[in-house]
Short mmCIF file of C-alpha atoms in Angstrom, two decimals:
data_model
loop_
_atom_site.label_atom_id
_atom_site.label_comp_id
_atom_site.label_asym_id
_atom_site.label_seq_id
_atom_site.Cartn_x
_atom_site.Cartn_y
_atom_site.Cartn_z
CA UNK Y 1 -146.84 44.03 -129.60
CA UNK Y 2 -146.37 44.66 -133.32
CA UNK Y 3 -148.66 43.80 -136.20
CA UNK Y 4 -146.82 41.66 -138.73
CA UNK Y 5 -149.45 40.28 -141.13
CA UNK Y 6 -152.95 40.85 -142.40
CA UNK Y 7 -155.31 39.01 -144.72
CA UNK Y 8 -158.28 40.59 -146.46
CA UNK Y 9 -161.32 38.48 -147.33
CA UNK Y 10 -163.92 39.74 -149.79
CA UNK Y 11 -167.18 37.98 -148.93
CA UNK Y 12 -170.31 37.85 -151.05
CA UNK Y 13 -172.99 36.12 -148.98
CA UNK Y 14 -176.40 35.47 -150.57
CA UNK Y 15 -179.52 36.64 -148.77
CA UNK Y 16 -182.36 34.28 -147.92
CA UNK Y 17 -184.51 36.69 -149.95
CA UNK Y 18 -183.77 39.97 -151.67
CA UNK Y 19 -183.78 43.15 -149.61
CA UNK Y 20 -184.84 46.40 -151.24
CA UNK Y 21 -185.37 50.04 -150.39
CA UNK Y 22 -185.56 53.30 -152.30
CA UNK Y 23 -181.78 53.53 -152.78
CA UNK Y 24 -180.91 49.96 -153.76
CA UNK Y 25 -181.97 46.34 -154.06
CA UNK Y 26 -179.62 43.68 -152.73
CA UNK Y 27 -179.59 39.91 -153.12
CA UNK Y 28 -176.32 39.43 -151.27
CA UNK Y 29 -174.05 41.21 -148.83
CA UNK Y 30 -170.63 42.47 -149.85
CA UNK Y 31 -168.30 42.58 -146.86
CA UNK Y 32 -164.57 42.78 -146.35
CA UNK Y 33 -163.18 40.84 -143.39
CA UNK Y 34 -159.72 41.73 -142.09
CA UNK Y 35 -157.56 39.28 -140.17
CA UNK Y 36 -154.47 40.71 -138.46
CA UNK Y 37 -151.69 38.86 -136.66
CA UNK Y 38 -149.14 40.21 -134.22
CA UNK Y 39 -145.57 39.12 -133.53
CA UNK Y 40 -146.74 36.67 -130.86
CA UNK Y 41 -149.18 34.93 -133.20
CA UNK Y 42 -152.33 36.45 -131.72
CA UNK Y 43 -155.03 37.14 -134.30
CA UNK Y 44 -157.96 39.49 -134.51
CA UNK Y 45 -160.87 39.92 -136.91
CA UNK Y 46 -162.78 42.93 -138.17
CA UNK Y 47 -165.40 43.66 -140.80
CA UNK Y 48 -166.55 46.53 -142.97
CA UNK Y 49 -169.49 46.57 -145.36
CA UNK Y 50 -169.06 48.32 -148.69
CA UNK Y 51 -172.10 50.43 -149.55
CA UNK Y 52 -171.56 52.90 -152.37
CA UNK Y 53 -174.77 54.76 -151.47
CA UNK Y 54 -173.66 55.28 -147.84
CA UNK Y 55 -169.92 56.04 -147.65
CA UNK Y 56 -169.20 55.77 -151.37
CA UNK Y 57 -166.98 52.69 -150.99
CA UNK Y 58 -167.04 49.52 -153.04
CA UNK Y 59 -165.39 46.22 -152.14
CA UNK Y 60 -162.64 46.89 -154.67
CA UNK Y 61 -162.00 50.32 -153.16
CA UNK Y 62 -161.88 48.84 -149.67
CA UNK Y 63 -159.37 46.15 -150.62
CA UNK Y 64 -157.11 48.66 -152.35
CA UNK Y 65 -157.34 51.25 -149.57
CA UNK Y 66 -156.67 48.72 -146.85
CA UNK Y 67 -153.73 47.17 -148.68
CA UNK Y 68 -152.13 50.34 -150.03
CA UNK Y 69 -152.94 53.00 -147.44
CA UNK Y 70 -154.13 51.74 -144.07
CA UNK Y 71 -152.11 48.57 -143.56
CA UNK Y 72 -148.68 50.06 -144.44
CA UNK Y 73 -149.24 52.74 -141.80
CA UNK Y 74 -149.85 50.28 -138.96
CA UNK Y 75 -147.61 47.35 -139.93
CA UNK Y 76 -144.60 46.89 -137.64
CA UNK Y 77 -145.78 49.66 -135.32
CA UNK Y 78 -145.95 49.05 -131.59
CA UNK Y 79 -149.55 48.86 -130.44
CA UNK Y 80 -150.47 51.04 -127.46
CA UNK Y 81 -151.90 49.60 -124.27
CA UNK Y 82 -155.63 49.14 -124.72
CA UNK Y 83 -156.88 51.20 -121.80
CA UNK Y 84 -159.78 52.70 -123.71
CA UNK Y 85 -161.15 52.82 -127.23
CA UNK Y 86 -159.37 56.09 -127.94
CA UNK Y 87 -156.02 54.33 -127.71
CA UNK Y 88 -156.82 52.23 -130.78
CA UNK Y 89 -158.65 55.10 -132.44
CA UNK Y 90 -155.57 57.32 -132.24
CA UNK Y 91 -153.32 54.47 -133.40
CA UNK Y 92 -155.13 54.24 -136.74
CA UNK Y 93 -154.42 56.89 -139.37
CA UNK Y 94 -157.03 59.27 -140.74
CA UNK Y 95 -157.14 58.84 -144.51
CA UNK Y 96 -159.08 60.14 -147.46
CA UNK Y 97 -160.13 58.46 -150.67
CA UNK Y 98 -161.05 60.28 -153.86
CA UNK Y 99 -164.67 59.92 -154.89
CA UNK Y 100 -166.04 58.78 -151.52
CA UNK Y 101 -167.55 60.60 -148.57
CA UNK Y 102 -165.15 58.85 -146.20
CA UNK Y 103 -163.33 55.48 -146.32
CA UNK Y 104 -165.03 54.47 -143.10
CA UNK Y 105 -165.92 50.87 -143.92
CA UNK Y 106 -162.21 50.22 -144.55
CA UNK Y 107 -161.22 51.92 -141.32
CA UNK Y 108 -163.88 50.10 -139.30
CA UNK Y 109 -162.71 46.72 -140.55
CA UNK Y 110 -159.12 47.41 -139.55
CA UNK Y 111 -160.05 49.04 -136.24
CA UNK Y 112 -162.12 46.07 -135.12
CA UNK Y 113 -159.39 43.63 -136.14
CA UNK Y 114 -156.65 45.54 -134.32
CA UNK Y 115 -158.81 46.03 -131.24
CA UNK Y 116 -159.75 42.37 -131.17
CA UNK Y 117 -156.12 41.30 -131.53
CA UNK Y 118 -154.93 43.63 -128.77
CA UNK Y 119 -157.66 42.55 -126.36
CA UNK Y 120 -157.11 38.86 -127.04
CA UNK Y 121 -153.39 39.19 -126.45
CA UNK Y 122 -154.11 40.92 -123.13
CA UNK Y 123 -156.72 38.30 -122.24
CA UNK Y 124 -159.34 41.00 -121.75
CA UNK Y 125 -162.88 41.32 -123.10
CA UNK Y 126 -164.14 44.34 -124.97
CA UNK Y 127 -166.24 45.11 -121.89
CA UNK Y 128 -163.04 46.13 -120.11
CA UNK Y 129 -162.80 49.22 -122.35
CA UNK Y 130 -166.50 49.50 -123.24
CA UNK Y 131 -168.35 48.57 -120.03
CA UNK Y 132 -171.96 47.46 -120.57
CA UNK Y 133 -174.74 49.35 -118.81
CA UNK Y 134 -177.26 46.59 -119.50
CA UNK Y 135 -177.07 42.82 -119.83
CA UNK Y 136 -179.42 42.57 -122.78
CA UNK Y 137 -180.44 44.61 -125.80
CA UNK Y 138 -183.66 44.37 -127.79
CA UNK Y 139 -183.51 44.44 -131.58
CA UNK Y 140 -185.93 45.86 -134.12
CA UNK Y 141 -187.35 44.09 -137.12
CA UNK Y 142 -186.98 45.63 -140.58
CA UNK Y 143 -189.58 45.29 -143.35
CA UNK Y 144 -188.04 45.54 -146.79
CA UNK Y 145 -189.46 47.42 -149.74
CA UNK Y 146 -191.79 45.71 -152.19
CA UNK Y 147 -195.52 45.02 -152.52
CA UNK Y 148 -197.82 46.09 -149.70
CA UNK Y 149 -199.10 42.52 -149.34
CA UNK Y 150 -195.57 41.25 -148.68
CA UNK Y 151 -194.98 44.02 -146.14
CA UNK Y 152 -198.15 43.01 -144.30
CA UNK Y 153 -197.07 39.36 -144.32
CA UNK Y 154 -193.69 40.26 -142.83
CA UNK Y 155 -195.33 42.48 -140.22
CA UNK Y 156 -197.51 39.61 -139.07
CA UNK Y 157 -194.53 37.27 -138.90
CA UNK Y 158 -192.59 39.76 -136.80
CA UNK Y 159 -195.53 40.21 -134.49
CA UNK Y 160 -195.73 36.42 -134.08
CA UNK Y 161 -192.11 36.14 -132.93
CA UNK Y 162 -192.59 38.95 -130.45
CA UNK Y 163 -190.78 41.87 -132.08
CA UNK Y 164 -192.15 45.08 -130.61
CA UNK Y 165 -190.19 47.65 -132.65
CA UNK Y 166 -190.39 47.62 -136.44
CA UNK Y 167 -188.80 49.72 -139.17
CA UNK Y 168 -190.66 49.96 -142.47
CA UNK Y 169 -188.92 50.86 -145.73
CA UNK Y 170 -190.86 53.49 -147.68
CA UNK Y 171 -190.17 55.88 -150.54
CA UNK Y 172 -192.62 54.92 -153.30
CA UNK Y 173 -195.99 56.10 -154.59
CA UNK Y 174 -197.97 53.84 -152.24
CA UNK Y 175 -196.33 55.04 -149.02
CA UNK Y 176 -199.51 56.07 -147.20
CA UNK Y 177 -201.32 52.83 -148.03
CA UNK Y 178 -198.21 50.86 -147.09
CA UNK Y 179 -197.83 52.49 -143.68
CA UNK Y 180 -201.54 52.18 -142.95
CA UNK Y 181 -201.64 48.48 -143.83
CA UNK Y 182 -198.54 47.63 -141.79
CA UNK Y 183 -199.80 49.54 -138.76
CA UNK Y 184 -203.05 47.58 -138.94
CA UNK Y 185 -201.13 44.29 -139.15
CA UNK Y 186 -198.87 45.17 -136.22
CA UNK Y 187 -201.56 46.53 -133.96
CA UNK Y 188 -201.42 49.75 -131.95
CA UNK Y 189 -198.88 48.57 -129.36
CA UNK Y 190 -195.87 48.05 -131.63
CA UNK Y 191 -193.36 50.84 -132.19
CA UNK Y 192 -193.33 51.66 -135.92
CA UNK Y 193 -190.82 53.91 -137.64
CA UNK Y 194 -190.22 54.69 -141.31
CA UNK Y 195 -187.02 54.67 -143.36
CA UNK Y 196 -187.02 56.68 -146.59
CA UNK Y 197 -183.32 56.42 -147.52
CA UNK Y 198 -183.42 59.99 -148.78
CA UNK Y 199 -186.05 59.37 -151.47
CA UNK Y 200 -188.51 62.17 -150.66
CA UNK Y 201 -188.57 65.81 -151.62
CA UNK Y 202 -189.47 68.30 -148.91
CA UNK Y 203 -193.05 68.64 -150.16
CA UNK Y 204 -193.51 64.88 -150.47
CA UNK Y 205 -192.17 64.42 -146.95
CA UNK Y 206 -194.65 66.90 -145.51
CA UNK Y 207 -197.49 65.29 -147.46
CA UNK Y 208 -196.81 61.71 -146.35
CA UNK Y 209 -195.86 62.48 -142.76
CA UNK Y 210 -198.97 64.56 -142.18
CA UNK Y 211 -201.08 61.78 -143.70
CA UNK Y 212 -199.69 59.09 -141.37
CA UNK Y 213 -199.09 61.14 -138.22
CA UNK Y 214 -202.24 59.72 -136.59
CA UNK Y 215 -200.81 56.19 -136.89
CA UNK Y 216 -198.32 56.71 -134.09
CA UNK Y 217 -195.04 56.81 -136.02
CA UNK Y 218 -192.05 56.73 -133.65
CA UNK Y 219 -189.60 58.33 -136.12
CA UNK Y 220 -188.85 58.84 -139.79
CA UNK Y 221 -185.32 58.04 -140.91
CA UNK Y 222 -183.50 60.03 -143.60
CA UNK Y 223 -186.58 61.55 -145.26
CA UNK Y 224 -184.48 63.87 -147.45
CA UNK Y 225 -181.22 63.36 -149.38
CA UNK Y 226 -177.81 63.80 -147.79
CA UNK Y 227 -176.79 67.45 -147.79
CA UNK Y 228 -180.30 68.85 -147.27
CA UNK Y 229 -179.55 70.00 -143.73
CA UNK Y 230 -181.51 73.25 -143.89
CA UNK Y 231 -184.51 71.41 -145.30
CA UNK Y 232 -184.28 68.77 -142.55
CA UNK Y 233 -184.38 71.52 -139.95
CA UNK Y 234 -187.46 72.95 -141.64
CA UNK Y 235 -189.11 69.55 -141.80
CA UNK Y 236 -188.75 69.14 -138.03
CA UNK Y 237 -191.04 72.15 -137.65
CA UNK Y 238 -193.48 70.94 -140.31
CA UNK Y 239 -194.27 67.57 -138.70
CA UNK Y 240 -194.77 66.13 -135.25
CA UNK Y 241 -192.89 62.94 -136.17
CA UNK Y 242 -189.26 62.86 -134.91
CA UNK Y 243 -186.57 63.06 -137.61
CA UNK Y 244 -183.69 60.56 -137.62
CA UNK Y 245 -180.63 61.02 -139.83
CA UNK Y 246 -178.61 58.20 -141.36
CA UNK Y 247 -176.99 58.86 -144.74
CA UNK Y 248 -176.55 62.50 -143.64
CA UNK Y 249 -174.44 61.26 -140.72
CA UNK Y 250 -171.14 59.70 -141.80
CA UNK Y 251 -168.43 61.80 -140.16
CA UNK Y 252 -167.98 63.63 -136.87
CA UNK Y 253 -168.17 66.93 -138.76
CA UNK Y 254 -171.54 65.78 -140.12
CA UNK Y 255 -172.68 65.22 -136.54
CA UNK Y 256 -171.54 68.64 -135.39
CA UNK Y 257 -173.21 70.36 -138.35
CA UNK Y 258 -176.51 68.51 -137.85
CA UNK Y 259 -176.56 69.34 -134.14
CA UNK Y 260 -175.76 73.01 -134.75
CA UNK Y 261 -178.50 73.29 -137.39
CA UNK Y 262 -181.14 71.59 -135.25
CA UNK Y 263 -181.74 69.22 -138.15
CA UNK Y 264 -182.44 65.97 -136.29
CA UNK Y 265 -184.08 64.42 -133.26
CA UNK Y 266 -182.16 61.15 -133.48
CA UNK Y 267 -178.88 59.89 -134.93
CA UNK Y 268 -178.55 56.48 -136.58
CA UNK Y 269 -175.02 55.41 -135.64
CA UNK Y 270 -173.64 52.47 -137.63
CA UNK Y 271 -170.16 51.15 -136.91
CA UNK Y 272 -169.12 50.47 -140.51
CA UNK Y 273 -170.57 53.77 -141.72
CA UNK Y 274 -169.01 55.85 -138.95
CA UNK Y 275 -165.52 54.32 -139.15
CA UNK Y 276 -165.37 51.92 -136.22
CA UNK Y 277 -166.30 51.58 -132.57
CA UNK Y 278 -164.34 54.59 -131.31
CA UNK Y 279 -165.79 57.11 -133.81
CA UNK Y 280 -169.27 55.62 -133.36
CA UNK Y 281 -169.05 56.02 -129.59
CA UNK Y 282 -167.86 59.61 -130.00
CA UNK Y 283 -170.73 60.49 -132.34
CA UNK Y 284 -173.31 58.79 -130.13
CA UNK Y 285 -171.95 60.56 -127.05
CA UNK Y 286 -172.13 63.93 -128.82
CA UNK Y 287 -175.74 63.25 -129.77
CA UNK Y 288 -176.72 62.28 -126.23
CA UNK Y 289 -174.96 65.35 -124.81
CA UNK Y 290 -176.98 67.51 -127.22
CA UNK Y 291 -180.24 65.92 -126.11
CA UNK Y 292 -180.72 63.75 -129.20
CA UNK Y 293 -181.75 60.12 -129.27
CA UNK Y 294 -179.49 57.40 -130.66
CA UNK Y 295 -180.22 54.33 -132.72
CA UNK Y 296 -177.44 51.76 -132.99
CA UNK Y 297 -178.05 50.71 -136.57
CA UNK Y 298 -176.52 48.21 -138.94
CA UNK Y 299 -175.77 47.80 -142.61
CA UNK Y 300 -178.05 45.22 -144.16
CA UNK Y 301 -176.21 41.92 -144.41
CA UNK Y 302 -173.62 42.41 -141.68
CA UNK Y 303 -172.00 39.19 -140.50
CA UNK Y 304 -171.50 38.08 -136.91
CA UNK Y 305 -168.39 40.25 -136.59
CA UNK Y 306 -170.12 43.61 -136.91
CA UNK Y 307 -173.18 42.20 -135.14
CA UNK Y 308 -171.12 41.39 -132.03
CA UNK Y 309 -169.43 44.80 -132.06
CA UNK Y 310 -172.77 46.56 -132.49
CA UNK Y 311 -174.24 44.70 -129.55
CA UNK Y 312 -171.40 45.85 -127.33
CA UNK Y 313 -171.93 49.45 -128.43
CA UNK Y 314 -175.67 49.29 -127.80
CA UNK Y 315 -175.13 47.80 -124.35
CA UNK Y 316 -172.59 50.46 -123.39
CA UNK Y 317 -174.49 53.63 -124.28
CA UNK Y 318 -176.30 55.41 -121.43
CA UNK Y 319 -179.43 55.63 -123.55
CA UNK Y 320 -180.43 53.97 -126.82
CA UNK Y 321 -183.75 54.42 -128.60
CA UNK Y 322 -183.53 51.52 -131.06
CA UNK Y 323 -181.09 48.74 -131.95
CA UNK Y 324 -180.77 47.03 -135.33
CA UNK Y 325 -178.74 44.12 -136.65
CA UNK Y 326 -177.88 40.58 -135.50
CA UNK Y 327 -180.17 39.10 -138.15
CA UNK Y 328 -177.68 36.36 -138.89
CA UNK Y 329 -179.24 33.53 -140.88
CA UNK Y 330 -182.66 35.15 -140.78
CA UNK Y 331 -181.25 37.17 -143.67
CA UNK Y 332 -177.91 35.58 -144.64
CA UNK Y 333 -177.75 32.18 -146.30
CA UNK Y 334 -174.93 31.54 -143.82
CA UNK Y 335 -172.85 33.47 -141.31
CA UNK Y 336 -169.12 33.50 -140.68
CA UNK Y 337 -169.13 32.42 -137.04
CA UNK Y 338 -169.46 28.86 -135.84
CA UNK Y 339 -171.86 29.94 -133.10
CA UNK Y 340 -174.83 32.16 -133.92
CA UNK Y 341 -175.05 35.77 -132.77
CA UNK Y 342 -178.59 36.10 -134.10
CA UNK Y 343 -181.12 37.71 -131.80
CA UNK Y 344 -183.68 35.48 -130.15
CA UNK Y 345 -187.38 35.59 -129.30
CA UNK Y 346 -188.76 39.11 -128.90
CA UNK Y 347 -185.57 40.43 -130.48
CA UNK Y 348 -183.48 39.84 -127.38
CA UNK Y 349 -179.72 39.50 -127.44
CA UNK Y 350 -177.40 39.03 -124.47
CA UNK Y 351 -174.69 41.61 -124.06
CA UNK Y 352 -172.56 40.60 -121.09
CA UNK Y 353 -169.04 39.76 -122.24
CA UNK Y 354 -166.38 37.45 -120.91
CA UNK Y 355 -163.15 35.95 -122.18
CA UNK Y 356 -160.64 37.70 -124.41
CA UNK Y 357 -161.59 39.82 -127.41
CA UNK Y 358 -165.06 40.83 -128.57
CA UNK Y 359 -167.32 38.16 -127.19
CA UNK Y 360 -171.03 38.03 -126.45
CA UNK Y 361 -172.02 35.69 -123.65
CA UNK Y 362 -174.62 33.13 -124.54
CA UNK Y 363 -174.19 33.47 -128.29
CA UNK Y 364 -170.54 32.74 -129.02
CA UNK Y 365 -168.04 30.08 -128.07
CA UNK Y 366 -165.16 31.79 -126.28
CA UNK Y 367 -162.50 29.14 -126.76
CA UNK Y 368 -159.59 30.13 -128.94
CA UNK Y 369 -155.97 29.38 -129.74
CA UNK Y 370 -154.01 32.38 -130.96
CA UNK Y 371 -151.67 32.02 -133.84
CA UNK Y 372 -152.77 28.69 -135.30
CA UNK Y 373 -152.94 29.98 -138.87
CA UNK Y 374 -150.05 30.82 -141.18
CA UNK Y 375 -149.69 33.70 -143.62
CA UNK Y 376 -146.69 33.89 -145.90
CA UNK Y 377 -145.03 36.80 -147.60
CA UNK Y 378 -141.54 38.06 -148.37
CA UNK Y 379 -139.82 40.42 -145.98
CA UNK Y 380 -140.02 43.83 -147.65
CA UNK Y 381 -140.62 47.38 -146.56
CA UNK Y 382 -143.71 47.49 -148.74
CA UNK Y 383 -146.14 44.68 -147.89
CA UNK Y 384 -146.54 41.86 -150.35
CA UNK Y 385 -150.00 41.57 -151.82
CA UNK Y 386 -151.26 38.26 -153.10
CA UNK Y 387 -154.69 37.66 -154.52
CA UNK Y 388 -155.80 34.09 -154.80
CA UNK Y 389 -158.89 32.09 -155.38
CA UNK Y 390 -159.85 30.45 -152.12
CA UNK Y 391 -161.84 27.20 -152.02
CA UNK Y 392 -165.44 27.81 -151.03
CA UNK Y 393 -165.64 24.67 -148.90
CA UNK Y 394 -163.29 23.16 -146.39
CA UNK Y 395 -163.62 19.39 -146.43
CA UNK Y 396 -164.64 19.18 -142.80
CA UNK Y 397 -166.17 22.59 -142.18
CA UNK Y 398 -169.81 22.79 -141.20
CA UNK Y 399 -170.61 25.42 -143.82
CA UNK Y 400 -168.92 27.08 -146.79
CA UNK Y 401 -166.70 30.10 -146.28
CA UNK Y 402 -166.70 29.60 -142.54
CA UNK Y 403 -164.19 32.00 -141.03
CA UNK Y 404 -162.98 31.68 -137.42
CA UNK Y 405 -164.61 34.86 -136.19
CA UNK Y 406 -162.45 35.98 -133.30
CA UNK Y 407 -164.64 39.02 -132.76
CA UNK Y 408 -167.43 36.59 -132.02
CA UNK Y 409 -164.72 34.46 -130.40
CA UNK Y 410 -165.49 31.16 -132.02
CA UNK Y 411 -163.42 28.04 -131.51
CA UNK Y 412 -160.31 28.09 -133.63
CA UNK Y 413 -160.22 24.58 -134.99
CA UNK Y 414 -157.46 24.18 -137.53
CA UNK Y 415 -159.92 23.14 -140.24
CA UNK Y 416 -161.77 26.45 -139.85
CA UNK Y 417 -158.69 28.51 -140.60
CA UNK Y 418 -158.18 30.00 -144.05
CA UNK Y 419 -155.54 28.04 -145.97
CA UNK Y 420 -151.98 29.25 -146.35
CA UNK Y 421 -151.53 31.78 -149.13
CA UNK Y 422 -148.65 29.83 -150.70
CA UNK Y 423 -149.07 28.89 -154.30
CA UNK Y 424 -150.05 30.42 -157.59
CA UNK Y 425 -150.92 34.10 -157.54
CA UNK Y 426 -154.26 34.86 -159.18
CA UNK Y 427 -156.55 37.84 -159.38
CA UNK Y 428 -159.77 35.89 -159.54
CA UNK Y 429 -162.70 35.95 -157.15
CA UNK Y 430 -165.46 33.38 -157.18
CA UNK Y 431 -168.90 34.46 -158.39
CA UNK Y 432 -171.46 31.68 -158.29
CA UNK Y 433 -175.18 32.22 -158.03
CA UNK Y 434 -176.60 31.15 -154.70
CA UNK Y 435 -173.21 30.36 -153.18
CA UNK Y 436 -171.02 32.35 -150.87
CA UNK Y 437 -167.90 33.47 -152.65
CA UNK Y 438 -164.64 34.43 -151.03
CA UNK Y 439 -161.70 36.25 -152.52
CA UNK Y 440 -158.66 36.70 -150.31
CA UNK Y 441 -155.67 38.97 -150.37
CA UNK Y 442 -152.67 38.38 -148.11
CA UNK Y 443 -150.87 41.48 -146.94
CA UNK Y 444 -147.85 40.46 -144.89
CA UNK Y 445 -144.84 42.06 -143.35
CA UNK Y 446 -142.80 39.36 -141.70
CA UNK Y 447 -140.32 40.12 -138.94
#
């Protein structure tokens, strides 16, 4: 099995409403979707989310790094047998990118696509290399930044739909009033944790955490900026609230340093941030071995591709404190899969897999036909790169920018496939307010 072609899709999907926290405000999600094809026509899909305040990557950086660095190193190479996640992890190169912490969103997108392709060709589900320990996972709700009144309204809505674990974005002057009001709206039974996104100083962290400690806070996520490892260790001794790290935890070396310093009680492991499923599993396993808790987190605005992969990871870990993601069209104006992978009532999502590739039973159609799309490109040692403006709507698609998400294992109707890349070469991407835009880049090496 050799990889012969890849296509990169830059997606900008509007949110139902803006999402804000102390580090950024977002009205849309910027994701890069990778489609790979092998010499037998089998395809696989992966996704990475560009967040400059997490890994340092932008969409433009991801597209360039995937096309110029990652893809040339895997094209035409024989894929190993997929006996475990490490096989794919070792197949992918370790790369660096100037100006970023780590090009992990790029790597995650390619890893998921290659893994999906290999599993689909073998007719095996992801569960064959990542066996689930539970049939269902329970997701948390997330309350965005903004006015206290809006936070209270969201808390009541989440309580109504049965969510029992809530994360509240904080990091402003009204933090104590905000936490107090949300706790009152949720009631005493709900699990409430805080996410600061590194906005506090050490003194501010001690002040706020001591003021809200009586409210039963389950954890505080990233209270201090990345790099403040010694201060995080000190904060653990200054408060009774468990400390979770997120932005401080991007690489495996970050994990080892945080564990050695005693700087955290929990790790927030996110697939796009950590570089894929294999690195995420390794980091989570190291945390559990060290006696730390693990949250399987998500980047805000992930599509069904990362949502499905995250659900598999959460189901496979021996212990998981919290799970985030799978918001689907609760947050996105639309998703890329034909079938929804959004969590249901009480935040529940099924995890048992069947079929080939990365599928989630009960949420995704598992029918597929490998190799029904066509990608063109000249036969050269260096891959041909073509950037083109892709139509936002297919004439008979249910929704705009609908991509046949093989990770979620949707049906592969011909009309759902991206069009052939033949034609005029352009460098444009669509940018229209309130509409999903898609830019695509074909990277092919034909045999």
